[in-house]
Amino acid sequence: MTPSFLVETSDPGSSARAGLIRTGHGPIETPAFAPVASQGTVKALVHDQAEALGAQLLLVNAYHLYLRPGVDLIERMGGIHRFMSWPGPLLSDSGGFQLFSMAPLVKVRPDGVRFASHLDGTRIFLTPEDVVSIQSKLGTDIMMVLDYFVPYPSSEDKMNEAVALTTAWARRSKAVHAGGLDGGLLWGICQGGVDPDLRRRSIEDLTAIGFDGYAIGGLGIGEPKARLLETLERADGLLPKDRPRYLMGMGYIEDILEAVERGVDLFDCVLPTRNARNGTLFTSKGRIVIKNVKYAEDPRPLDDACACPTCRRYSRAYLRHLYERSEIGSAVLNTVHNLHFYLDFFRKIRQAIKSRSYPDWKQRTIETLTQES
Amino acid sequence: MTPSFLVETSDPGSSARAGLIRTGHGPIETPAFAPVASQGTVKALVHDQAEALGAQLLLVNAYHLYLRPGVDLIERMGGIHRFMSWPGPLLSDSGGFQLFSMAPLVKVRPDGVRFASHLDGTRIFLTPEDVVSIQSKLGTDIMMVLDYFVPYPSSEDKMNEAVALTTAWARRSKAVHAGGLDGGLLWGICQGGVDPDLRRRSIEDLTAIGFDGYAIGGLGIGEPKARLLETLERADGLLPKDRPRYLMGMGYIEDILEAVERGVDLFDCVLPTRNARNGTLFTSKGRIVIKNVKYAEDPRPLDDACACPTCRRYSRAYLRHLYERSEIGSAVLNTVHNLHFYLDFFRKIRQAIKSRSYPDWKQRTIETLTQES
């Protein structure tokens, strides 16, 4: 079988690599950023806009779609690609994170998770097999196993239990997965926080089972930055080089730059889209908080160096006006800009790796970013 | 001076006419529908979308823009076209309607209107001259005089006073208007409700002063439909044929069809955009209330006969899902569809007039519209 991941360029000075993930709905150039489309839509954008910005892969959320409109409905409609009219690659988050962070009355049992819907309190019990089945019904291209996520910090006992259950659930998930591009790729998630032994054990367990890709889960939740980076470095040495690595939910550009240097291939985060709706905009010279009165009569685009549709047409003054009036167009134009910033940033990351000059480029980029606008 | 309005085709069987309004920012084919962009944006759309849908003219609101962000700010930014980055024709409503319907503590005096801002209670006094000056600072292509609008029904005394003050204010407005395309066209507004004598007097007063166009104000506010149509018919006989006529704020397709037959050239209404955000969608076979459960698994587009970007890509099932999730994309896609429906409808109206078959086409169209989807 043709492998689902291909490393095309390995940076000589770091673990950064540029490659390609093959899916049943087309390829994804890596390192890649997946805009979050939990409910089947990138918030504030229509698909034409996401496509024009160069989004290669969207992230939908199995937990949200399972609750509403329901996976059986989506299956009857021909699967998630047809339902949402997105012909390109889709990744579904298993919903583990949402489950442990949003749902009330969560009770973890060896065979699965019992919880109440955060919408109406309905009691639900899901096994790891159910979570694979839900994603199979959705028909996403990349499916994530159910993992057991614990907050930082947690007790050693709790962490041990989380790693052991994550492994057991991963094994059960793999056993029911059809496999092959058409059945969707199944990726494992390793846990263990920033504890070197637990993280190693989790990675060894998961790679022994064997998945199409590996997420490095349970990071970016308050642990010190240095320990996060050490953990990524150790994971880089333990994970197979021929499988993509995915750092879930982490979106700060500075962190992404460091993670890419340590061999991470895929990222997702609500940061660009959520910040856009809150009026915080990323530029090549730092952040702009558009409601600031200093922009009230500023005729310049958000970023002189930006070629996005928002910067090509609209001034900071007009964008501030739309934000202050709570106009929907504010959320749209800001999201277009922030998402362009992220997707363009990843194009530059890939270019720097292909030019075999990643560490230098990274250093220069971080210096520019730390200037304030 | 080249006239600002040209009748190109007069329908042989009715008063319907197809023509062209010339403005300092380009022509407007009539009959025309102006999408409402009170705050300088068509709610839920970015300008690219409004342009792609064929919007020729947007309506901005002098009252809203005067309060926020302020007309002096907009003037310093180079005027409303530059401020909002809309290169095409713009019409500004004088704000009379908003003032009399939204502002608290309104007090009409012979020389103007005293009111409190609906935002923060600030006491404001505006003369008719101020209202022209505000619109001149905005730099809109078509400016409306301040008129005195009274609800339906009102006492004869009140109606008399409204017509007399509307005339006096119109005369003062005309006196301070620079004139010419560059200074913006100034249009009068006649009042008089559905009273034949008062309406006649108001039209005679206004046409004696002489304006670039005439709005038929104070209609569509609860009067019986038959009296509305009689009033339009009489106005058609009284207004000069060589000036455009504007029926303010009326948006029901059935009413528009009747008004066009009675010689009206321009319309504006929040109906298509507001209904879109509320999930009520116009189709060639009647209205669709998208939240209805019967659309939950409906794979069809909103309207088989529609070529808009929403209908080309998305199903009713997906649009219902977005609406139920309160996604911003719901407002966007619904607005694109409804505005396409209106703008396309006006293309068909113009075509029917140019084919010299307006009354027949109108009759067939009304019969189709009354079927329910």
XYZ file of C-alpha atoms in Angstrom:
746
model
C 0.000 0.000 0.000
C 1.228 3.509 -0.808
C 2.192 5.193 2.456
C -0.106 7.996 3.618
C 2.841 10.227 4.519
C 5.893 11.196 2.565
C 8.795 13.298 3.853
C 10.048 15.327 0.896
C 12.692 17.516 2.544
C 14.443 17.095 5.893
C 16.067 20.244 7.206
C 19.803 19.603 7.687
C 20.051 21.783 10.817
C 16.985 20.605 12.744
C 14.250 17.993 12.850
C 11.970 20.157 10.688
C 10.652 18.395 7.614
C 8.420 19.238 4.663
C 6.170 16.509 3.372
C 2.815 15.374 2.133
C -0.087 13.612 3.815
C -2.175 11.672 1.304
C -5.899 11.370 2.038
C -8.944 10.069 0.222
C -9.852 13.698 -0.558
C -6.485 14.971 -1.712
C -3.049 15.763 -0.342
C -1.984 18.065 2.504
C 1.377 19.792 2.305
C 3.138 19.767 5.673
C 3.879 21.458 7.987
C 0.187 22.332 7.809
C -2.281 24.395 9.785
C -5.855 23.106 9.966
C -8.441 25.857 10.510
C -11.014 24.789 13.088
C -14.499 24.093 11.707
C -15.989 22.319 14.734
C -19.571 22.503 13.478
C -18.649 21.981 9.834
C -17.856 25.619 9.135
C -14.861 27.850 9.763
C -16.556 30.409 11.990
C -17.418 33.603 10.028
C -16.208 32.236 6.674
C -17.916 30.623 3.719
C -15.992 27.755 2.138
C -15.058 29.801 -0.949
C -13.134 32.152 1.321
C -11.365 29.330 3.191
C -10.389 27.758 -0.142
C -9.168 31.039 -1.595
C -6.981 31.517 1.492
C -5.390 28.130 0.804
C -6.891 26.048 3.611
C -5.891 22.464 2.777
C -7.502 20.645 5.671
C -10.302 21.585 8.058
C -10.827 20.185 11.537
C -14.356 19.138 12.456
C -15.354 17.980 15.897
C -16.893 14.540 16.372
C -18.272 15.422 19.816
C -20.181 18.489 18.576
C -21.454 16.805 15.393
C -22.446 13.685 17.341
C -24.671 15.819 19.557
C -26.008 18.022 16.740
C -27.102 17.442 14.009
C -26.204 13.795 14.770
C -23.880 11.410 12.940
C -26.675 9.205 11.624
C -28.195 12.220 9.889
C -24.809 13.123 8.413
C -24.296 9.509 7.288
C -27.709 9.501 5.605
C -26.759 12.763 3.859
C -23.775 10.974 2.298
C -21.127 11.772 4.901
C -19.577 14.932 6.231
C -17.900 16.014 2.971
C -21.225 16.051 1.120
C -23.153 17.381 4.106
C -20.935 20.432 4.471
C -19.978 20.674 0.769
C -16.267 20.571 1.440
C -14.507 18.406 -1.155
C -11.051 18.546 0.450
C -9.440 16.694 3.345
C -11.166 16.725 6.743
C -9.798 15.681 10.113
C -12.112 14.869 12.978
C -11.098 15.429 16.535
C -12.340 12.486 18.600
C -13.915 14.921 21.001
C -11.893 13.657 23.957
C -10.735 17.134 24.800
C -14.232 18.668 24.525
C -15.628 15.798 26.536
C -13.207 16.246 29.402
C -13.320 20.044 29.277
C -16.996 20.838 28.482
C -19.280 17.978 29.458
C -20.627 17.799 33.003
C -20.649 14.634 35.121
C -17.831 12.942 33.237
C -17.045 9.481 34.616
C -14.176 7.516 33.128
C -14.571 3.735 33.191
C -12.187 1.122 31.823
C -14.467 0.513 28.864
C -15.282 4.127 27.998
C -16.637 7.475 29.170
C -19.979 8.299 30.721
C -21.033 11.946 30.594
C -23.950 14.319 30.262
C -24.448 16.345 27.101
C -23.387 19.957 27.768
C -26.501 20.961 25.779
C -29.386 19.220 27.509
C -27.935 16.908 30.143
C -28.734 13.684 28.248
C -26.639 10.844 29.726
C -24.335 9.307 27.143
C -21.837 6.441 27.305
C -19.208 6.174 24.588
C -16.601 3.455 24.134
C -13.406 3.922 22.110
C -15.048 1.727 19.473
C -18.071 4.060 19.393
C -15.771 7.011 18.775
C -14.169 5.268 15.768
C -17.617 4.289 14.518
C -18.883 7.896 14.853
C -15.965 9.178 12.802
C -16.414 6.381 10.243
C -20.017 7.474 9.811
C -18.845 11.052 9.354
C -16.373 9.725 6.801
C -13.511 12.037 7.729
C -10.116 11.474 6.151
C -8.145 11.549 9.393
C -9.797 10.158 12.523
C -8.409 10.501 16.035
C -8.698 7.800 18.693
C -10.399 8.556 21.991
C -7.732 9.433 24.547
C -7.873 10.191 28.237
C -6.825 13.740 28.792
C -5.900 14.998 32.292
C -5.202 18.612 33.281
C -1.821 20.041 34.229
C -0.764 19.431 36.921
C -2.267 16.065 37.847
C -1.148 13.486 40.441
C 1.215 10.694 39.397
C -1.555 8.145 39.937
C -3.914 10.077 37.697
C -1.243 10.489 35.029
C -0.420 6.785 35.155
C -4.060 5.882 34.835
C -4.472 8.286 31.890
C -1.541 6.782 30.000
C -2.673 3.199 30.673
C -6.259 3.860 29.613
C -5.149 5.869 26.569
C -3.114 2.833 25.456
C -5.934 0.372 26.119
C -8.429 2.534 24.255
C -6.005 3.061 21.367
C -5.615 -0.724 21.018
C -9.395 -1.203 20.946
C -9.784 1.643 18.444
C -7.206 0.137 16.107
C -8.911 -3.260 16.293
C -12.170 -1.920 14.862
C -10.648 0.398 12.265
C -11.224 -0.653 8.649
C -7.993 0.900 7.432
C -6.910 2.189 4.042
C -7.470 5.662 2.609
C -11.142 4.997 1.900
C -11.873 3.945 5.461
C -10.039 7.028 6.711
C -6.650 7.198 8.366
C -6.579 6.497 12.096
C -4.144 8.467 14.198
C -3.166 7.702 17.782
C -2.762 10.246 20.559
C -0.020 9.871 23.128
C -0.339 11.325 26.599
C 1.971 11.556 29.624
C 2.128 15.308 30.096
C 5.694 16.571 30.505
C 6.844 13.518 32.493
C 9.664 11.932 30.451
C 8.996 8.334 31.547
C 5.231 8.472 31.111
C 5.499 10.214 27.743
C 8.033 7.624 26.578
C 5.815 4.792 27.720
C 2.785 6.280 25.986
C 4.670 6.778 22.723
C 6.138 3.253 22.866
C 2.679 1.789 23.542
C 1.058 3.706 20.700
C 3.783 3.041 18.134
C 3.737 -0.658 19.046
C 0.039 -0.728 18.132
C 0.833 1.203 14.977
C -1.115 4.213 13.622
C -1.122 6.261 10.435
C -0.035 9.313 12.427
C 0.554 10.415 15.995
C -0.757 13.322 17.977
C 1.245 14.593 20.899
C -1.648 15.251 23.264
C -1.979 16.840 26.680
C 0.351 19.764 26.029
C -0.224 23.499 25.867
C -2.367 23.372 29.010
C -0.308 25.508 31.356
C 2.966 23.604 31.671
C 6.191 25.688 31.599
C 7.389 26.437 28.053
C 10.792 24.832 28.628
C 9.187 21.549 29.691
C 6.890 21.619 26.670
C 9.870 22.005 24.339
C 11.842 19.235 26.092
C 8.831 16.966 25.734
C 8.581 17.695 22.013
C 12.303 17.077 21.610
C 12.100 13.703 23.330
C 8.963 12.792 21.364
C 10.832 13.615 18.160
C 13.437 11.004 19.053
C 10.838 8.371 19.907
C 8.188 8.741 17.184
C 8.765 7.041 13.823
C 10.134 9.468 11.224
C 7.837 8.094 8.549
C 4.594 9.065 10.230
C 3.150 12.593 10.597
C 3.096 14.224 14.042
C 0.303 16.466 15.187
C 0.424 18.972 18.045
C -3.221 19.434 18.927
C -4.734 22.798 19.746
C -1.514 24.818 19.913
C -1.618 28.047 17.970
C 0.910 30.634 19.142
C 3.225 31.325 16.231
C 6.287 31.264 18.495
C 5.334 27.788 19.770
C 4.577 26.560 16.268
C 8.005 27.690 15.075
C 9.686 25.764 17.901
C 7.513 22.684 17.381
C 8.249 22.561 13.646
C 11.952 22.649 14.479
C 11.302 19.582 16.659
C 9.647 17.622 13.882
C 5.938 18.443 14.212
C 3.953 18.363 10.934
C 0.408 19.385 11.762
C -1.284 22.009 13.922
C -4.775 23.267 14.601
C -6.021 26.075 16.790
C -8.977 28.397 17.261
C -6.561 31.260 17.970
C -6.616 33.030 14.558
C -10.381 32.716 14.101
C -11.420 33.397 17.713
C -9.027 36.345 18.022
C -10.385 37.718 14.758
C -13.896 37.781 16.147
C -12.569 39.459 19.296
C -10.821 42.117 17.198
C -7.222 40.979 17.804
C -5.333 40.840 14.537
C -1.970 39.316 13.661
C 0.430 41.288 11.508
C 4.031 40.951 10.402
C 4.834 43.632 12.995
C 2.868 42.305 15.949
C -0.706 42.383 17.124
C -3.356 45.008 16.506
C -6.293 45.397 18.892
C -8.630 47.045 16.427
C -10.958 48.657 18.944
C -8.099 50.873 20.109
C -9.007 54.519 19.528
C -5.659 55.153 17.852
C -6.992 53.328 14.779
C -10.152 55.469 14.480
C -8.692 57.566 11.650
C -5.905 55.283 10.487
C -6.186 54.952 6.680
C -3.581 52.157 6.445
C -4.354 48.482 5.943
C -3.864 46.196 8.940
C -0.516 45.116 7.507
C 1.350 46.811 4.666
C 3.057 43.521 3.912
C -0.195 41.541 3.672
C -1.896 40.589 0.410
C -5.141 39.274 1.904
C -8.532 40.485 0.601
C -9.076 42.492 3.807
C -5.776 44.373 3.545
C -6.180 44.919 -0.185
C -9.418 46.873 0.295
C -10.092 48.108 3.814
C -8.484 50.556 6.218
C -7.919 50.111 9.934
C -10.376 52.985 10.462
C -13.166 51.142 8.632
C -12.363 47.829 10.336
C -12.510 49.583 13.708
C -15.868 51.125 12.753
C -17.276 47.700 11.813
C -15.967 46.175 15.045
C -17.404 48.968 17.179
C -20.791 48.629 15.443
C -20.752 44.816 16.064
C -21.246 44.287 12.343
C -21.012 40.698 11.093
C -18.661 41.960 8.392
C -16.152 42.725 11.142
C -15.928 39.049 12.090
C -15.691 38.076 8.413
C -12.976 40.540 7.375
C -10.943 39.964 10.544
C -11.147 36.183 10.137
C -10.076 36.426 6.493
C -7.052 38.439 7.589
C -5.989 36.288 10.556
C -6.454 33.039 8.699
C -4.488 34.392 5.749
C -1.754 35.320 8.197
C -1.605 31.766 9.544
C -1.890 29.944 6.232
C 0.653 32.258 4.650
C 2.930 31.705 7.605
C 2.809 27.976 7.001
C 3.607 28.511 3.311
C 6.702 30.382 4.478
C 7.581 27.625 6.957
C 7.406 25.033 4.174
C 9.473 27.259 1.920
C 12.144 27.748 4.578
C 12.407 23.982 5.106
C 12.589 23.338 1.369
C 15.357 25.967 1.205
C 17.138 23.968 3.933
C 17.499 27.078 6.056
C 14.818 26.594 8.676
C 16.679 27.472 11.914
C 18.032 30.755 10.517
C 14.676 31.770 9.090
C 12.966 30.865 12.360
C 15.360 33.045 14.355
C 14.863 36.073 12.097
C 11.099 35.569 12.143
C 10.886 35.442 15.926
C 12.890 38.673 16.148
C 10.481 40.440 13.782
C 7.412 39.131 15.587
C 8.512 40.436 18.951
C 8.393 44.040 17.686
C 5.065 45.644 18.545
C 2.908 47.360 15.948
C -25.931 70.287 -17.915
C -26.447 66.627 -18.764
C -29.563 65.437 -16.963
C -28.987 63.018 -14.090
C -31.839 60.773 -15.233
C -32.620 59.269 -18.592
C -35.698 57.210 -19.447
C -34.597 54.643 -22.020
C -37.778 52.571 -22.435
C -41.342 53.403 -21.492
C -43.639 50.402 -21.236
C -46.520 50.858 -23.705
C -49.100 49.198 -21.421
C -48.267 50.887 -18.110
C -46.241 53.668 -16.496
C -43.269 51.347 -15.972
C -40.041 52.679 -17.413
C -36.436 51.525 -17.667
C -33.756 54.145 -17.377
C -30.468 55.300 -15.988
C -29.527 57.518 -13.064
C -26.151 59.177 -13.576
C -24.074 59.851 -10.472
C -20.577 61.047 -9.728
C -19.615 57.410 -9.011
C -21.227 55.721 -11.994
C -24.649 54.932 -13.408
C -27.571 53.064 -11.875
C -29.898 51.088 -14.129
C -33.517 51.516 -13.099
C -35.803 50.193 -11.806
C -33.169 49.569 -9.131
C -33.030 48.046 -5.683
C -30.586 49.603 -3.208
C -29.382 47.154 -0.529
C -29.356 48.805 2.876
C -25.909 49.520 4.326
C -26.905 51.864 7.158
C -23.540 51.736 8.928
C -21.523 51.580 5.702
C -21.818 47.825 5.251
C -24.526 45.536 3.901
C -25.111 43.497 7.038
C -23.340 40.090 6.851
C -21.677 40.803 3.493
C -18.268 42.024 2.452
C -18.261 44.442 -0.475
C -16.854 41.860 -2.894
C -19.979 39.792 -2.355
C -22.349 42.744 -2.821
C -20.518 43.677 -6.026
C -20.565 40.118 -7.362
C -24.323 40.014 -6.756
C -24.693 43.114 -8.912
C -25.519 45.741 -6.287
C -25.358 49.063 -8.158
C -26.176 51.425 -5.332
C -26.017 51.094 -1.551
C -28.048 53.089 0.941
C -26.193 54.508 3.922
C -27.872 56.281 6.789
C -26.916 59.860 7.647
C -28.474 59.642 11.123
C -26.484 56.555 12.148
C -23.213 57.773 10.615
C -23.682 61.243 12.132
C -23.882 59.666 15.593
C -21.071 57.123 15.003
C -18.329 57.332 13.823
C -19.254 60.974 13.103
C -19.384 62.853 9.810
C -16.346 64.996 10.552
C -14.264 61.865 10.969
C -15.601 60.490 7.684
C -14.913 63.811 5.956
C -11.329 63.790 7.274
C -10.977 60.238 5.935
C -11.806 61.541 2.444
C -15.563 60.980 2.458
C -17.817 57.985 2.755
C -16.707 56.268 -0.477
C -13.099 56.167 0.652
C -13.970 55.479 4.285
C -15.996 52.386 3.451
C -14.021 51.475 0.298
C -17.076 51.427 -1.936
C -16.293 52.989 -5.313
C -19.839 52.886 -6.679
C -22.911 55.068 -6.171
C -24.138 55.725 -2.624
C -27.422 57.205 -1.503
C -27.819 58.638 1.976
C -31.104 58.593 3.752
C -31.521 61.907 5.567
C -32.336 60.041 8.723
C -35.782 61.608 9.045
C -37.423 58.233 9.365
C -34.895 56.953 11.929
C -35.169 60.188 13.830
C -38.948 60.037 14.108
C -39.044 56.284 14.739
C -35.977 55.659 16.959
C -34.912 58.795 18.785
C -36.502 59.653 22.153
C -37.769 63.108 23.053
C -38.262 64.286 19.471
C -39.554 67.833 19.275
C -40.354 69.322 15.887
C -39.847 73.057 15.595
C -40.329 75.230 12.512
C -36.585 75.532 12.067
C -35.666 71.872 12.660
C -35.789 68.884 14.957
C -34.635 68.545 18.541
C -34.065 65.016 19.796
C -31.970 62.845 22.068
C -29.511 60.356 20.628
C -30.947 56.841 20.927
C -27.452 55.749 21.967
C -26.561 57.942 24.913
C -29.298 60.555 25.267
C -27.164 63.460 24.033
C -29.466 66.351 23.072
C -29.117 67.275 19.412
C -30.768 69.959 17.260
C -30.630 69.586 13.492
C -31.916 72.012 10.868
C -32.713 70.988 7.274
C -29.534 72.823 6.306
C -27.546 70.742 8.802
C -28.891 67.575 7.216
C -27.720 68.678 3.752
C -24.382 69.668 5.234
C -23.991 66.286 6.948
C -24.626 64.484 3.677
C -22.289 66.827 1.806
C -19.556 65.954 4.278
C -20.282 62.276 3.721
C -20.104 62.985 0.003
C -22.890 60.653 -1.044
C -24.087 60.702 -4.647
C -27.772 61.028 -3.844
C -28.777 63.025 -0.772
C -32.274 63.163 0.679
C -33.800 66.278 2.231
C -35.032 66.197 5.807
C -38.757 65.558 5.772
C -41.378 65.449 8.507
C -42.760 61.973 8.710
C -45.999 61.247 10.633
C -47.438 57.799 11.394
C -50.586 56.322 9.844
C -53.195 57.277 10.807
C -52.601 60.874 11.953
C -55.040 63.734 12.468
C -55.733 66.136 9.604
C -54.026 68.942 11.536
C -50.942 66.860 12.052
C -50.890 65.815 8.389
C -51.277 69.421 7.271
C -48.452 70.505 9.521
C -46.239 67.690 8.220
C -46.802 68.645 4.588
C -46.251 72.354 5.278
C -43.050 71.788 7.248
C -41.783 69.228 4.719
C -42.178 71.890 1.997
C -40.533 74.619 4.069
C -37.606 72.360 4.951
C -37.264 71.184 1.338
C -37.019 74.837 0.198
C -34.320 75.574 2.780
C -32.458 72.372 1.819
C -32.470 73.296 -1.852
C -31.173 76.781 -1.054
C -27.978 75.448 0.533
C -27.341 72.644 -1.931
C -24.291 73.142 -4.147
C -25.782 71.174 -7.038
C -24.192 69.251 -9.867
C -23.009 65.657 -9.875
C -19.903 66.447 -7.842
C -21.857 68.129 -5.093
C -24.236 65.168 -5.054
C -27.794 65.033 -6.325
C -30.451 66.321 -3.960
C -33.781 64.562 -3.958
C -36.985 65.832 -2.360
C -39.420 63.750 -0.334
C -43.143 64.348 -0.627
C -45.519 63.521 2.200
C -49.290 63.617 2.610
C -50.034 59.997 3.446
C -52.881 58.566 1.381
C -54.880 61.806 1.390
C -55.252 62.837 -2.284
C -55.329 66.594 -1.662
C -52.432 66.670 0.773
C -50.317 64.385 -1.397
C -51.067 66.564 -4.436
C -50.133 69.705 -2.540
C -46.896 68.168 -1.305
C -45.909 67.006 -4.786
C -46.767 70.398 -6.321
C -44.763 72.190 -3.623
C -41.748 69.946 -4.060
C -41.739 69.984 -7.864
C -42.096 73.777 -7.819
C -38.875 73.951 -5.801
C -37.308 71.467 -8.195
C -35.193 68.463 -7.240
C -33.043 65.912 -9.047
C -35.446 63.167 -7.985
C -38.479 62.623 -5.794
C -39.169 60.171 -3.020
C -42.756 59.251 -2.261
C -42.500 59.194 1.517
C -44.823 58.249 4.323
C -46.178 55.085 2.695
C -45.940 51.421 3.613
C -46.701 52.224 7.244
C -49.960 50.357 7.726
C -52.328 52.059 5.255
C -54.645 49.738 3.246
C -52.980 48.330 0.131
C -55.647 49.763 -2.210
C -55.074 53.295 -0.893
C -51.312 52.892 -1.258
C -51.741 51.913 -4.913
C -54.164 54.780 -5.604
C -51.658 57.183 -4.052
C -48.859 55.862 -6.275
C -51.111 56.138 -9.322
C -51.979 59.744 -8.558
C -48.329 60.559 -7.793
C -47.388 59.078 -11.165
C -49.652 61.619 -12.851
C -48.259 64.537 -10.851
C -44.526 63.904 -10.731
C -42.390 64.998 -13.696
C -41.627 62.081 -16.032
C -38.027 63.166 -16.458
C -37.062 62.714 -12.812
C -36.549 59.411 -10.958
C -39.101 58.376 -8.314
C -38.126 56.543 -5.165
C -40.445 54.536 -2.918
C -38.584 54.494 0.384
C -38.366 51.411 2.576
C -40.873 49.253 0.719
C -39.625 45.745 0.010
C -42.400 43.232 -0.586
C -41.957 41.895 -4.100
C -45.702 42.122 -4.779
C -45.714 45.815 -3.812
C -42.582 46.485 -5.843
C -44.186 44.946 -8.920
C -47.243 47.192 -8.532
C -45.156 50.282 -7.833
C -42.967 49.729 -10.906
C -46.144 49.529 -12.982
C -47.031 52.938 -11.534
C -43.758 54.526 -12.560
C -41.481 54.039 -9.555
C -37.762 53.729 -10.361
C -35.959 53.105 -7.089
C -36.519 51.000 -3.970
C -34.660 50.127 -0.813
C -35.570 47.807 2.032
C -34.025 45.808 4.863
C -36.404 42.938 4.072
C -34.052 40.639 2.098
C -31.100 41.132 4.424
C -33.002 41.131 7.729
C -35.089 38.116 6.721
C -31.913 36.321 5.706
C -30.467 36.736 9.176
C -33.763 35.501 10.635
C -33.678 32.419 8.403
C -36.517 33.384 6.043
C -35.472 32.869 2.456
C -37.061 33.977 -0.807
C -37.323 31.504 -3.663
C -39.017 31.417 -7.043
C -41.616 29.155 -5.421
C -42.287 31.072 -2.228
C -40.639 31.444 1.144
C -38.551 28.942 3.057
C -38.248 29.155 6.832
C -34.968 27.310 7.120
C -35.277 26.301 10.780
C -38.265 24.090 9.862
C -37.451 20.477 10.730
C -38.622 19.350 7.298
C -35.377 20.743 5.865
C -33.120 18.804 8.284
C -32.235 16.167 5.675
C -33.176 18.029 2.508
C -30.248 17.744 0.069
C -31.684 20.272 -2.417
C -30.527 23.865 -2.807
C -32.851 26.572 -1.506
C -34.073 27.167 -5.052
C -33.449 24.894 -8.037
C -33.880 27.892 -10.327
C -31.299 30.022 -8.481
C -27.715 30.539 -9.634
C -26.435 32.309 -6.512
C -23.238 31.145 -4.767
C -25.290 29.732 -1.881
C -27.538 27.618 -4.107
C -24.620 26.477 -6.258
C -22.865 24.878 -3.299
C -25.000 24.285 -0.218
C -28.014 22.153 0.684
C -31.028 23.173 2.724
C -29.912 20.594 5.305
C -26.544 22.302 5.754
C -28.078 25.786 5.807
C -30.521 24.615 8.475
C -27.611 23.187 10.490
C -25.714 26.500 10.298
C -28.830 28.446 11.299
C -29.554 26.148 14.247
C -25.935 26.437 15.434
C -26.142 30.285 15.192
C -23.093 30.233 12.941
C -22.097 33.542 11.333
C -21.896 31.687 8.020
C -25.657 31.208 8.210
C -26.234 34.970 8.080
C -23.700 35.301 5.268
C -25.016 32.518 3.021
C -28.655 33.464 3.617
C -27.957 37.128 2.865
C -26.107 36.219 -0.335
C -29.130 34.202 -1.426
C -31.836 36.728 -0.531
C -29.959 39.660 -1.986
C -29.303 37.703 -5.176
C -33.030 37.002 -5.326
C -33.847 40.717 -5.114
C -31.138 41.969 -7.449
C -31.941 39.238 -9.959
C -35.598 40.129 -9.676
C -34.826 43.704 -10.622
C -32.771 42.502 -13.609
C -35.890 40.639 -14.736
C -38.079 43.707 -14.142
C -35.777 45.804 -16.328
C -35.756 43.090 -18.961
C -39.561 42.874 -19.002
C -39.839 46.628 -19.446
C -37.247 46.630 -22.208
C -39.239 43.843 -23.879
C -42.287 46.135 -23.650
C -44.281 43.398 -21.940
C -44.260 44.490 -18.316
C -47.948 44.036 -17.309
C -48.110 40.451 -18.686
C -44.831 39.480 -17.094
C -45.921 41.023 -13.804
C -49.164 39.036 -13.797
C -47.408 35.724 -14.464
C -44.789 36.494 -11.840
C -47.349 37.259 -9.142
C -49.136 33.972 -9.878
C -45.880 32.021 -9.460
C -44.973 33.843 -6.261
C -48.240 33.023 -4.557
C -47.501 29.283 -4.727
C -45.905 28.088 -1.493
C -42.722 26.097 -1.441
